[in-house]
Amino acid sequence: MDAKRSSIPDRLLAWYDRHRRDLPWRAKPGEVPDAYRVWLSEVMLQQTTVAAVTPRFEAWVARWPDFASLAGADEADVMAAWAGLGYYARARNLVKAARAVVAEHGGAFPRTEAGLRTLPGLGAYTAAAVAAIAFGERAVVVDANVERVVARLFAITTPLPAARPAIRAAAETITPDARAGDFAQGMMDLGSGVCTVRAPKCLLCPLREACDAFASGAPERLPVKAAKKAKPQRHGTIFWLEREGCVLLVRRPDRGLLGGMRALPTGPWVEVPPGLAEAPAETDWTVLNGTVAHGFTHFDLELALARGMAEVEPSVAGEWWPIDAIGTAGLPTVFAKAAERLRTGR
DNA sequence: TACACGTGGGA
DNA sequence: TTCCCAAGTGT
């Protein structure tokens, strides 16, 4: 490795010592990291911004401060606590992993990348990040920030995701044996605040002199990404069934979209508006004017809203939830949005 | 490998 | 408004 590359770890660590972000899950210099908090934060931060995670992290650790408390939690409470954060498999896997730690590891988190990797919800990134940050293991931590920084440092022009092996190999060559956790967090802070997607602040970058993309004059062109596919449009109907000041909520199947979450009953989500298909009860439905639009990762959804009074027993299993407490039900955003419209009938 | 899987914020 | 994107994982 040439001299400009060999200086990267020291330069990055020195920059981190001066500019590290103070985050609620991050141990202060000299403190011993709390593995539970490190793990929880890493899972919450998957595809989710620091701004969105911060208040949710604080509320979560106040309620479930360690593996034992989370392992003993009611799964429905956990899912409701996760509502609005998205990617709900993360919450299901948090409970599974906490229970595995208590039942199979004697309450102690595995301390190696390989051991962590066996737990549900800990993939290549999170296992490496926890091993490095919580336990000081030298692990090669590659998230979207690191991908961007490394693609630029080494001027890797292969489009993502095909570039992943080359990026990992390059990251391997600059990962130090000591302070691997600080190095990982430093790379992420650098990617987040300096080596940004648009308009990178190269004049503030400690690695500028080692960066081939900076030398090229157009670092923002890297990394190259593959073109994305168009999102299909789907249509559906949400049903608001009332009885004595309550509304019928169902629990979605454990697998699949919004799995395990409390929800309003819906019909199918399909190419053509399905009308009142699969309504949860026979009644005189009123279809509201207007629709609710919601974008998921891989399709856009337009929902018609139907209101009705329960005159007979519903045809689906569910729970009657007080309408004036609908905010405590832990509904995913798409249903919270619809509920706000339906509650008032507008 | 490719796709399913959420959401809110910035430009 | 629309598009892009964020500390990815599981199948």
Short mmCIF file of C-alpha atoms (C1' of nucleotides) in Angstrom, two decimals:
data_model
loop_
_atom_site.label_atom_id
_atom_site.label_comp_id
_atom_site.label_asym_id
_atom_site.label_seq_id
_atom_site.Cartn_x
_atom_site.Cartn_y
_atom_site.Cartn_z
CA MET A 1 0.00 0.00 0.00
CA ASP A 2 1.42 3.38 -0.90
CA ALA A 3 2.18 6.06 1.66
CA LYS A 4 -0.91 8.17 0.99
CA ARG A 5 -3.13 5.17 1.71
CA SER A 6 -1.23 4.00 4.76
CA SER A 7 -1.90 7.32 6.48
CA ILE A 8 -5.67 6.97 6.20
CA PRO A 9 -6.39 5.24 9.55
CA ASP A 10 -4.39 7.72 11.62
CA ARG A 11 -5.80 10.73 9.81
CA LEU A 12 -9.33 9.45 10.14
CA LEU A 13 -8.97 8.63 13.84
CA ALA A 14 -7.45 12.03 14.59
CA TRP A 15 -10.33 13.70 12.77
CA TYR A 16 -12.83 11.55 14.69
CA ASP A 17 -11.27 12.55 18.02
CA ARG A 18 -11.95 16.19 17.16
CA HIS A 19 -15.25 15.98 15.30
CA ARG A 20 -17.12 12.92 16.56
CA ARG A 21 -20.83 13.39 16.99
CA ASP A 22 -22.21 13.09 20.49
CA LEU A 23 -25.03 10.56 20.10
CA PRO A 24 -27.16 8.98 22.84
CA TRP A 25 -26.05 5.43 22.06
CA ARG A 26 -22.38 6.29 21.74
CA ALA A 27 -19.99 5.75 24.66
CA LYS A 28 -18.03 8.86 25.55
CA PRO A 29 -14.23 8.64 25.30
CA GLY A 30 -13.00 6.38 28.07
CA GLU A 31 -16.41 4.81 28.76
CA VAL A 32 -17.09 1.14 28.20
CA PRO A 33 -19.74 0.78 25.46
CA ASP A 34 -23.03 -0.88 26.41
CA ALA A 35 -23.46 -3.74 23.92
CA TYR A 36 -27.25 -3.66 24.19
CA ARG A 37 -27.39 0.03 23.31
CA VAL A 38 -24.89 -0.39 20.50
CA TRP A 39 -26.89 -3.25 19.01
CA LEU A 40 -30.25 -1.53 19.41
CA SER A 41 -28.98 1.67 17.82
CA GLU A 42 -27.42 -0.18 14.91
CA VAL A 43 -30.68 -1.97 14.19
CA MET A 44 -32.74 1.21 14.52
CA LEU A 45 -30.32 3.02 12.21
CA GLN A 46 -30.66 0.48 9.41
CA GLN A 47 -31.95 2.57 6.50
CA THR A 48 -33.16 5.14 9.03
CA THR A 49 -31.83 8.59 9.80
CA VAL A 50 -30.20 9.70 13.06
CA ALA A 51 -32.92 12.35 13.45
CA ALA A 52 -35.70 9.77 13.24
CA VAL A 53 -33.93 7.31 15.54
CA THR A 54 -32.82 9.58 18.39
CA PRO A 55 -36.17 10.11 20.18
CA ARG A 56 -37.25 6.52 19.53
CA PHE A 57 -33.99 5.19 20.96
CA GLU A 58 -34.41 7.21 24.17
CA ALA A 59 -38.00 6.03 24.65
CA TRP A 60 -37.05 2.44 23.92
CA VAL A 61 -34.17 2.15 26.41
CA ALA A 62 -36.29 3.83 29.07
CA ARG A 63 -38.85 1.05 28.64
CA TRP A 64 -36.58 -1.91 27.82
CA PRO A 65 -33.07 -1.05 29.12
CA ASP A 66 -31.37 -4.43 28.60
CA PHE A 67 -31.60 -7.84 26.95
CA ALA A 68 -33.53 -9.40 29.83
CA SER A 69 -36.29 -6.80 29.82
CA LEU A 70 -36.67 -6.97 26.05
CA ALA A 71 -36.65 -10.77 26.09
CA GLY A 72 -39.54 -10.64 28.57
CA ALA A 73 -41.55 -8.06 26.66
CA ASP A 74 -44.96 -8.68 25.12
CA GLU A 75 -44.37 -8.82 21.38
CA ALA A 76 -47.49 -6.75 20.64
CA ASP A 77 -46.11 -3.96 22.85
CA VAL A 78 -42.78 -4.13 21.03
CA MET A 79 -44.43 -3.91 17.62
CA ALA A 80 -46.55 -0.95 18.72
CA ALA A 81 -43.42 0.77 20.08
CA TRP A 82 -41.78 0.35 16.68
CA ALA A 83 -44.77 1.76 14.78
CA GLY A 84 -43.76 4.48 12.33
CA LEU A 85 -40.11 3.41 12.09
CA GLY A 86 -40.67 1.06 9.17
CA TYR A 87 -39.04 -2.24 8.20
CA TYR A 88 -40.99 -4.01 10.92
CA ALA A 89 -39.03 -7.25 10.60
CA ARG A 90 -36.39 -5.40 12.59
CA ALA A 91 -38.65 -5.25 15.64
CA ARG A 92 -39.69 -8.88 15.33
CA ASN A 93 -36.01 -9.86 15.10
CA LEU A 94 -35.01 -7.69 18.07
CA VAL A 95 -37.32 -9.72 20.30
CA LYS A 96 -36.16 -13.02 18.80
CA ALA A 97 -32.51 -12.07 19.25
CA ALA A 98 -32.99 -10.86 22.83
CA ARG A 99 -34.75 -14.11 23.70
CA ALA A 100 -31.94 -16.10 22.06
CA VAL A 101 -29.33 -14.18 24.04
CA VAL A 102 -31.12 -14.96 27.29
CA ALA A 103 -32.01 -18.57 26.46
CA GLU A 104 -28.94 -19.72 24.56
CA HIS A 105 -26.11 -17.43 25.55
CA GLY A 106 -26.73 -17.15 29.27
CA GLY A 107 -27.74 -13.52 28.94
CA ALA A 108 -24.43 -12.48 27.38
CA PHE A 109 -24.22 -11.09 23.87
CA PRO A 110 -21.79 -13.00 21.60
CA ARG A 111 -18.55 -11.00 21.49
CA THR A 112 -17.34 -11.95 18.02
CA GLU A 113 -18.52 -11.01 14.56
CA ALA A 114 -19.16 -14.67 13.73
CA GLY A 115 -21.13 -15.24 16.91
CA LEU A 116 -23.21 -12.11 16.42
CA ARG A 117 -23.93 -13.07 12.83
CA THR A 118 -25.94 -16.08 14.04
CA LEU A 119 -28.59 -13.90 15.68
CA PRO A 120 -31.69 -12.84 13.69
CA GLY A 121 -31.48 -9.34 12.29
CA LEU A 122 -27.69 -9.15 12.50
CA GLY A 123 -26.35 -9.29 8.97
CA ALA A 124 -22.90 -8.58 7.63
CA TYR A 125 -22.96 -4.91 8.50
CA THR A 126 -24.53 -5.00 11.95
CA ALA A 127 -22.48 -7.96 13.19
CA ALA A 128 -19.27 -6.22 12.13
CA ALA A 129 -20.37 -2.89 13.60
CA VAL A 130 -21.31 -4.35 16.99
CA ALA A 131 -18.14 -6.47 17.14
CA ALA A 132 -16.01 -3.42 16.43
CA ILE A 133 -17.87 -0.75 18.39
CA ALA A 134 -19.00 -2.72 21.44
CA PHE A 135 -16.16 -5.26 21.69
CA GLY A 136 -13.18 -3.73 19.91
CA GLU A 137 -12.79 -6.57 17.44
CA ARG A 138 -11.11 -5.70 14.19
CA ALA A 139 -14.04 -6.06 11.82
CA VAL A 140 -14.51 -4.53 8.39
CA VAL A 141 -17.60 -2.37 8.77
CA VAL A 142 -19.19 -1.40 5.46
CA ASP A 143 -22.41 0.60 5.35
CA ALA A 144 -23.62 3.08 2.75
CA ASN A 145 -21.36 5.81 4.18
CA VAL A 146 -18.28 3.62 4.03
CA GLU A 147 -19.20 2.48 0.53
CA ARG A 148 -19.30 6.08 -0.60
CA VAL A 149 -16.09 7.13 1.14
CA VAL A 150 -14.15 4.09 -0.08
CA ALA A 151 -15.51 4.26 -3.63
CA ARG A 152 -14.21 7.82 -3.75
CA LEU A 153 -10.88 7.20 -2.02
CA PHE A 154 -10.08 4.39 -4.47
CA ALA A 155 -12.02 5.81 -7.43
CA ILE A 156 -14.02 2.61 -7.85
CA THR A 157 -16.19 3.25 -10.90
CA THR A 158 -18.05 -0.05 -11.09
CA PRO A 159 -21.75 0.64 -10.40
CA LEU A 160 -23.31 -0.51 -7.12
CA PRO A 161 -24.24 -3.15 -6.15
CA ALA A 162 -21.69 -4.94 -8.38
CA ALA A 163 -18.92 -2.85 -6.80
CA ARG A 164 -19.52 -4.26 -3.31
CA PRO A 165 -16.74 -6.92 -3.36
CA ALA A 166 -14.16 -4.42 -4.61
CA ILE A 167 -15.27 -1.84 -2.03
CA ARG A 168 -15.07 -4.37 0.79
CA ALA A 169 -11.60 -5.46 -0.33
CA ALA A 170 -10.46 -1.84 -0.39
CA ALA A 171 -12.03 -1.16 3.03
CA GLU A 172 -10.19 -4.18 4.38
CA THR A 173 -6.84 -2.59 3.43
CA ILE A 174 -7.49 0.59 5.43
CA THR A 175 -9.10 -0.91 8.55
CA PRO A 176 -6.70 -0.68 11.50
CA ASP A 177 -6.13 -3.39 14.12
CA ALA A 178 -6.54 -0.92 16.95
CA ARG A 179 -9.59 1.28 17.56
CA ALA A 180 -11.63 -0.54 14.92
CA GLY A 181 -14.85 0.74 16.47
CA ASP A 182 -13.75 4.36 16.41
CA PHE A 183 -12.50 3.88 12.87
CA ALA A 184 -15.90 2.56 11.80
CA GLN A 185 -17.78 5.36 13.51
CA GLY A 186 -15.33 7.89 12.13
CA MET A 187 -15.90 6.67 8.60
CA MET A 188 -19.65 6.91 9.12
CA ASP A 189 -19.44 10.41 10.60
CA LEU A 190 -17.20 11.44 7.72
CA GLY A 191 -19.63 10.01 5.16
CA SER A 192 -22.57 11.59 6.89
CA GLY A 193 -21.18 15.09 7.35
CA VAL A 194 -18.29 15.62 4.94
CA CYS A 195 -18.16 13.00 2.19
CA THR A 196 -21.83 13.53 1.43
CA VAL A 197 -23.81 12.24 -1.55
CA ARG A 198 -24.23 15.70 -3.04
CA ALA A 199 -21.71 18.54 -2.77
CA PRO A 200 -19.06 16.79 -0.63
CA LYS A 201 -17.07 19.17 1.58
CA CYS A 202 -13.65 18.07 0.41
CA LEU A 203 -11.93 21.11 1.88
CA LEU A 204 -12.90 19.83 5.35
CA CYS A 205 -11.85 16.25 4.64
CA PRO A 206 -8.87 14.74 6.47
CA LEU A 207 -8.45 12.16 3.69
CA ARG A 208 -8.45 14.62 0.79
CA GLU A 209 -4.79 14.03 -0.07
CA ALA A 210 -5.36 10.29 -0.26
CA CYS A 211 -8.52 10.54 -2.35
CA ASP A 212 -8.44 9.62 -6.01
CA ALA A 213 -11.94 11.01 -6.57
CA PHE A 214 -10.88 14.39 -5.15
CA ALA A 215 -7.87 14.30 -7.47
CA SER A 216 -10.21 13.65 -10.39
CA GLY A 217 -12.08 16.89 -9.67
CA ALA A 218 -15.57 15.37 -9.54
CA PRO A 219 -15.90 13.25 -6.38
CA GLU A 220 -19.69 13.63 -6.34
CA ARG A 221 -19.87 11.35 -9.36
CA LEU A 222 -18.95 8.37 -7.19
CA PRO A 223 -20.19 5.88 -6.32
CA VAL A 224 -22.07 5.06 -9.49
CA LYS A 225 -25.43 3.42 -8.86
CA ALA A 226 -27.43 1.10 -11.07
CA ALA A 227 -30.64 2.60 -12.45
CA LYS A 228 -33.71 1.78 -10.40
CA LYS A 229 -36.89 0.24 -11.62
CA ALA A 230 -40.17 2.12 -11.88
CA LYS A 231 -42.59 1.57 -8.97
CA PRO A 232 -45.96 0.06 -9.88
CA GLN A 233 -49.19 1.73 -8.72
CA ARG A 234 -51.61 -0.33 -6.65
CA HIS A 235 -55.08 0.40 -5.33
CA GLY A 236 -56.96 -0.76 -2.26
CA THR A 237 -59.71 0.05 0.22
CA ILE A 238 -59.40 0.61 3.95
CA PHE A 239 -62.40 -0.22 6.12
CA TRP A 240 -63.37 1.78 9.22
CA LEU A 241 -65.93 -0.30 11.11
CA GLU A 242 -67.40 1.38 14.20
CA ARG A 243 -69.25 0.05 17.21
CA GLU A 244 -69.96 1.94 20.42
CA GLY A 245 -67.14 4.44 20.11
CA CYS A 246 -64.65 1.79 19.01
CA VAL A 247 -63.16 0.81 15.66
CA LEU A 248 -62.20 -2.66 14.50
CA LEU A 249 -58.44 -3.27 14.29
CA VAL A 250 -56.83 -6.45 13.01
CA ARG A 251 -53.34 -7.91 13.36
CA ARG A 252 -51.52 -8.45 10.09
CA PRO A 253 -49.88 -11.80 9.38
CA ASP A 254 -46.42 -12.17 10.90
CA ARG A 255 -44.69 -12.38 7.55
CA GLY A 256 -44.72 -9.95 4.70
CA LEU A 257 -45.53 -6.27 4.43
CA LEU A 258 -46.21 -4.58 7.80
CA GLY A 259 -46.01 -8.07 9.30
CA GLY A 260 -47.24 -8.46 12.86
CA MET A 261 -48.55 -4.91 13.03
CA ARG A 262 -51.94 -3.75 14.26
CA ALA A 263 -53.89 -2.35 11.30
CA LEU A 264 -57.23 -1.32 9.89
CA PRO A 265 -58.88 -4.04 7.80
CA THR A 266 -58.14 -3.71 4.10
CA GLY A 267 -59.10 -5.55 0.98
CA PRO A 268 -56.51 -6.63 -1.60
CA TRP A 269 -53.89 -4.19 -2.94
CA VAL A 270 -54.12 -4.65 -6.67
CA GLU A 271 -53.80 -2.96 -10.06
CA VAL A 272 -57.47 -2.00 -10.35
CA PRO A 273 -59.41 -0.36 -7.48
CA PRO A 274 -61.11 -3.30 -5.71
CA GLY A 275 -64.12 -1.43 -4.28
CA LEU A 276 -65.66 -3.18 -1.28
CA ALA A 277 -64.05 -6.56 -1.95
CA GLU A 278 -63.14 -8.41 1.25
CA ALA A 279 -65.01 -5.97 3.50
CA PRO A 280 -64.82 -7.15 7.12
CA ALA A 281 -68.61 -7.07 7.60
CA GLU A 282 -71.93 -6.83 5.77
CA THR A 283 -73.10 -3.29 6.29
CA ASP A 284 -74.03 -0.11 4.49
CA TRP A 285 -70.54 1.22 3.65
CA THR A 286 -70.03 4.90 2.91
CA VAL A 287 -67.09 5.55 0.61
CA LEU A 288 -65.44 8.90 1.37
CA ASN A 289 -64.56 11.42 -1.27
CA GLY A 290 -60.85 11.42 -2.02
CA THR A 291 -58.17 8.85 -1.33
CA VAL A 292 -55.03 8.41 0.75
CA ALA A 293 -51.74 7.99 -1.11
CA HIS A 294 -48.76 6.21 0.38
CA GLY A 295 -45.43 5.20 -1.08
CA PHE A 296 -43.76 1.95 -0.08
CA THR A 297 -40.28 0.90 -1.10
CA HIS A 298 -41.39 -1.06 -4.13
CA PHE A 299 -44.87 0.20 -5.01
CA ASP A 300 -47.15 3.21 -4.61
CA LEU A 301 -50.55 2.72 -3.03
CA GLU A 302 -53.77 4.68 -3.42
CA LEU A 303 -56.41 3.83 -0.85
CA ALA A 304 -60.16 4.43 -0.92
CA LEU A 305 -61.74 4.91 2.51
CA ALA A 306 -64.95 3.17 3.54
CA ARG A 307 -66.85 3.78 6.79
CA GLY A 308 -69.58 1.63 8.27
CA MET A 309 -71.40 0.77 11.50
CA ALA A 310 -71.15 -2.79 12.80
CA GLU A 311 -74.68 -4.18 12.88
CA VAL A 312 -73.59 -7.81 12.83
CA GLU A 313 -70.48 -9.63 14.03
CA PRO A 314 -67.48 -8.94 11.74
CA SER A 315 -66.28 -11.70 9.45
CA VAL A 316 -62.68 -11.25 10.57
CA ALA A 317 -60.95 -11.60 13.96
CA GLY A 318 -59.85 -8.35 15.56
CA GLU A 319 -60.08 -6.06 18.56
CA TRP A 320 -62.38 -3.10 19.17
CA TRP A 321 -60.16 -0.11 19.87
CA PRO A 322 -61.46 3.13 21.46
CA ILE A 323 -61.51 5.72 18.70
CA ASP A 324 -60.38 8.54 20.96
CA ALA A 325 -57.27 6.46 21.81
CA ILE A 326 -56.46 5.43 18.25
CA GLY A 327 -53.10 7.15 18.63
CA THR A 328 -52.01 4.51 21.15
CA ALA A 329 -52.70 1.55 18.87
CA GLY A 330 -49.27 1.62 17.24
CA LEU A 331 -50.51 1.76 13.67
CA PRO A 332 -48.00 1.85 10.80
CA THR A 333 -47.91 5.22 9.10
CA VAL A 334 -50.11 4.26 6.18
CA PHE A 335 -52.94 3.31 8.56
CA ALA A 336 -52.35 6.24 10.90
CA LYS A 337 -52.74 8.53 7.90
CA ALA A 338 -55.99 6.86 6.84
CA ALA A 339 -57.30 6.75 10.42
CA GLU A 340 -56.90 10.48 10.77
CA ARG A 341 -59.14 11.02 7.76
CA LEU A 342 -61.64 8.35 8.73
CA ARG A 343 -61.95 9.34 12.37
CA THR A 344 -63.32 12.71 11.37
CA GLY A 345 -65.17 11.44 8.32
CA ARG A 346 -63.61 14.03 6.05
"C1'" DT B 1 -28.54 -12.05 -7.93
"C1'" DA B 2 -32.72 -9.69 -7.31
"C1'" DC B 3 -36.40 -8.48 -4.89
"C1'" DA B 4 -39.33 -7.61 -0.67
"C1'" DC B 5 -39.38 -4.77 3.03
"C1'" DG B 6 -41.24 1.65 5.46
"C1'" DT B 7 -40.71 6.08 6.42
"C1'" DG B 8 -39.61 11.04 6.71
"C1'" DG B 9 -36.67 14.63 5.24
"C1'" DG B 10 -33.73 17.26 2.05
"C1'" DA B 11 -32.91 19.29 -2.45
"C1'" DT C 1 -43.64 18.04 -6.86
"C1'" DT C 2 -40.84 14.48 -7.41
"C1'" DC C 3 -36.92 12.07 -6.64
"C1'" DC C 4 -33.36 10.38 -3.84
"C1'" DC C 5 -31.74 8.62 0.10
"C1'" DA C 6 -30.56 6.77 5.23
"C1'" DA C 7 -25.65 3.02 10.28
"C1'" DG C 8 -29.34 -3.36 5.67
"C1'" DT C 9 -31.42 -8.11 6.25
"C1'" DG C 10 -33.71 -12.19 4.70
"C1'" DT C 11 -35.15 -15.15 1.15
#
